[in-house]
C-alpha positions as CSV (number, residue, x, y, z in Angstrom):
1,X,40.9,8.3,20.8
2,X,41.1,10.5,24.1
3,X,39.1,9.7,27.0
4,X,38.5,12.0,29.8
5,X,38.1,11.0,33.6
6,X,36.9,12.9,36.4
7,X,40.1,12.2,37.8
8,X,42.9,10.7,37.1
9,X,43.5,7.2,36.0
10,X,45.5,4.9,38.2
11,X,44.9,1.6,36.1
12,X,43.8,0.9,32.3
13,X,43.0,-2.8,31.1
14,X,41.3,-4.1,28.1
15,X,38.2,-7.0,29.1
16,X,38.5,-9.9,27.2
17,X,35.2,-8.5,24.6
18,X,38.0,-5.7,23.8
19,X,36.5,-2.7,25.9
20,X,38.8,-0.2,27.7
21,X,38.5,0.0,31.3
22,X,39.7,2.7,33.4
23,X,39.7,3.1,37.4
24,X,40.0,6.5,38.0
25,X,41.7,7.9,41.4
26,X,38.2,8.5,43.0
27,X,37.0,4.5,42.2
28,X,35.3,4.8,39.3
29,X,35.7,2.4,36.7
30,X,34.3,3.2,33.5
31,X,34.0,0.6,30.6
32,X,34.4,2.3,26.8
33,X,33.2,0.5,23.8
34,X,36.3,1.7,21.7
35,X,34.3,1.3,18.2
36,X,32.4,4.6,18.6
37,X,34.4,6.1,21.6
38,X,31.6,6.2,24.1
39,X,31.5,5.1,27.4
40,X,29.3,1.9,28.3
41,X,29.3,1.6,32.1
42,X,30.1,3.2,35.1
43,X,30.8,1.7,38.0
44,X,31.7,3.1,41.8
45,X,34.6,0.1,43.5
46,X,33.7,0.1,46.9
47,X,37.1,-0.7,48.1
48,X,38.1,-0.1,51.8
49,X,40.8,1.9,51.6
50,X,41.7,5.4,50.5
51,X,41.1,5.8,46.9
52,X,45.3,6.5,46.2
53,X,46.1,3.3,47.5
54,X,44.7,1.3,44.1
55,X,47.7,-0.3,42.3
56,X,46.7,-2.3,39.6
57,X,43.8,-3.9,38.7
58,X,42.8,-6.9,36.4
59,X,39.8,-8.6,35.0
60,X,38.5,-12.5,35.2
61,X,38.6,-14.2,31.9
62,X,34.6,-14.1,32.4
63,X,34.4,-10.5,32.9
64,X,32.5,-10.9,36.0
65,X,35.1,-10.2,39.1
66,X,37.8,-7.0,38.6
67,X,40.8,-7.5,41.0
68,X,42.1,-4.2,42.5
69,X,45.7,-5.0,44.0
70,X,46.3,-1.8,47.0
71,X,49.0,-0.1,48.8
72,X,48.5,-2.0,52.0
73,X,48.9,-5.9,50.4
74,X,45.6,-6.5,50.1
75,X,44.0,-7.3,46.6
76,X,39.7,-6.8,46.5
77,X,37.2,-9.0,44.3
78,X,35.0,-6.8,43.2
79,X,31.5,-7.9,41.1
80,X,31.6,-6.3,37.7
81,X,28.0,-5.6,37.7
82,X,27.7,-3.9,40.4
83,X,31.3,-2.7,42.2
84,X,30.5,-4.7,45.4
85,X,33.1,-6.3,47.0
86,X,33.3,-10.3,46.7
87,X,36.1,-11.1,49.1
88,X,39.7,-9.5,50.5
89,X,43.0,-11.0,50.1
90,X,45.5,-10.9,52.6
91,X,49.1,-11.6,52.6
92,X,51.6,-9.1,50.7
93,X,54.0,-7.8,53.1
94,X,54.2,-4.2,50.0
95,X,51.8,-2.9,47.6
96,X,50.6,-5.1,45.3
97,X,52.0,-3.8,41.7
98,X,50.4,-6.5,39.0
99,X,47.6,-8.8,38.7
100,X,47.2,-11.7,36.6
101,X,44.2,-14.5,36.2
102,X,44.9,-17.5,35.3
103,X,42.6,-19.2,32.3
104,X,40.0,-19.6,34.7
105,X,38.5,-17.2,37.8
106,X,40.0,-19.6,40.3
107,X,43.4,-18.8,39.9
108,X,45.3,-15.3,40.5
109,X,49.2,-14.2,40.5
110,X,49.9,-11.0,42.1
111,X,53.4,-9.4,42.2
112,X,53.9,-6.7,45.6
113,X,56.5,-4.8,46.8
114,X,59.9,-5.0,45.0
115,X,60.3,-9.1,45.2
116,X,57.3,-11.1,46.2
117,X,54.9,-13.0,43.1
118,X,51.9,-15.2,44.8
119,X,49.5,-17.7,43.7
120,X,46.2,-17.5,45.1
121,X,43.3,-20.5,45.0
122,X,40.4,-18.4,45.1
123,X,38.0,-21.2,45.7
124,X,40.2,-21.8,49.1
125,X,41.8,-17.9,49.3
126,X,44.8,-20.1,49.5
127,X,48.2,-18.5,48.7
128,X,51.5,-20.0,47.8
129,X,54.9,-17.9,47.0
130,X,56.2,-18.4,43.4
131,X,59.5,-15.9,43.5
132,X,60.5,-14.6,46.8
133,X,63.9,-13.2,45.8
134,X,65.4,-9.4,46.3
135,X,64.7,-7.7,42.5
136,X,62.7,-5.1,41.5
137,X,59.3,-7.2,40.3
138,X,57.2,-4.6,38.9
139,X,54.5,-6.6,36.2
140,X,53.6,-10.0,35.8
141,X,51.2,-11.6,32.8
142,X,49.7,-15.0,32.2
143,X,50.1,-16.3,28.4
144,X,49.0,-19.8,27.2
145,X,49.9,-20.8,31.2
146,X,52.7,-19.3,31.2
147,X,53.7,-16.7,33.8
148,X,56.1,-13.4,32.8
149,X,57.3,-11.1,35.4
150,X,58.4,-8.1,34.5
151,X,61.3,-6.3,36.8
152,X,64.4,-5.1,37.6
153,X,67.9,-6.3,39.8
């Protein structure tokens, strides 16, 4: 399967209903149903910063909030439906490289600059340091409540 962008892609995920997502370099995310190869939605993120600062980006178990991680330590909540954005989080001292949710859409993990992982309460946009420790942490996933990061000494 090949799928073309207007630009290129800076992030890829799968949604929990098995469609490929893609946020391309100018904000657009497009959603494929990958059983006939077409494309399903479009949507324009409406972050606040210039479109090559978008690191990673993760959706909510629900499919209704994508979180776009940026260049400057800030991660967006974006609606699914329609791109707007929910709420800003604030904290990372380095780009934020990986996103995780937790089982729910109140918890997220994000990993930034070379040796920083974070939870964040999203009900309180509450943040607490997991791993604060000079390695190169590049990814981080959430598996049967378990967190795995991914990096680099």
């Amino acid at each position: 399967m090949t799928i073309e962008l207007s630009n290129f892609a800076r992030a890829l995920l799968f949604d929990s209903k098995g469609n490929l997502a893609a946020l391309d370099s100018d904000g657009i995310l497009t959603k494929w149903d990958i059983s006939n190869d077409s494309p399903k939605k479009t949507l324009a993120i409406q972050s606040v910063v210039p479109h090559f600062s978008r690191h990673a980006i993760r959706c909510s178990p629900d499919d209704e909030v994508i979180a776009v991680g940026g260049a400057n330590g800030e991660i967006w909540l974006h609606n699914m439906s329609d791109g707007r954005v929910l709420r800003t989080l604030s904290g990372h001292q380095g780009p934020v490289n990986s996103l995780a949710f937790g089982n729910s859409n109140t918890n997220l993990v994000s990993s930034a600059g070379f040796d920083e992982v974070r939870r964040w309460d999203l009900a309180s946009e509450q943040h607490k340091t997991l791993l604060s420790k000079g390695v190169g942490l590049r990814s981080l996933c959430i598996h049967r409540g378990t967190l795995y990061v991914g990096g680099s000494e």
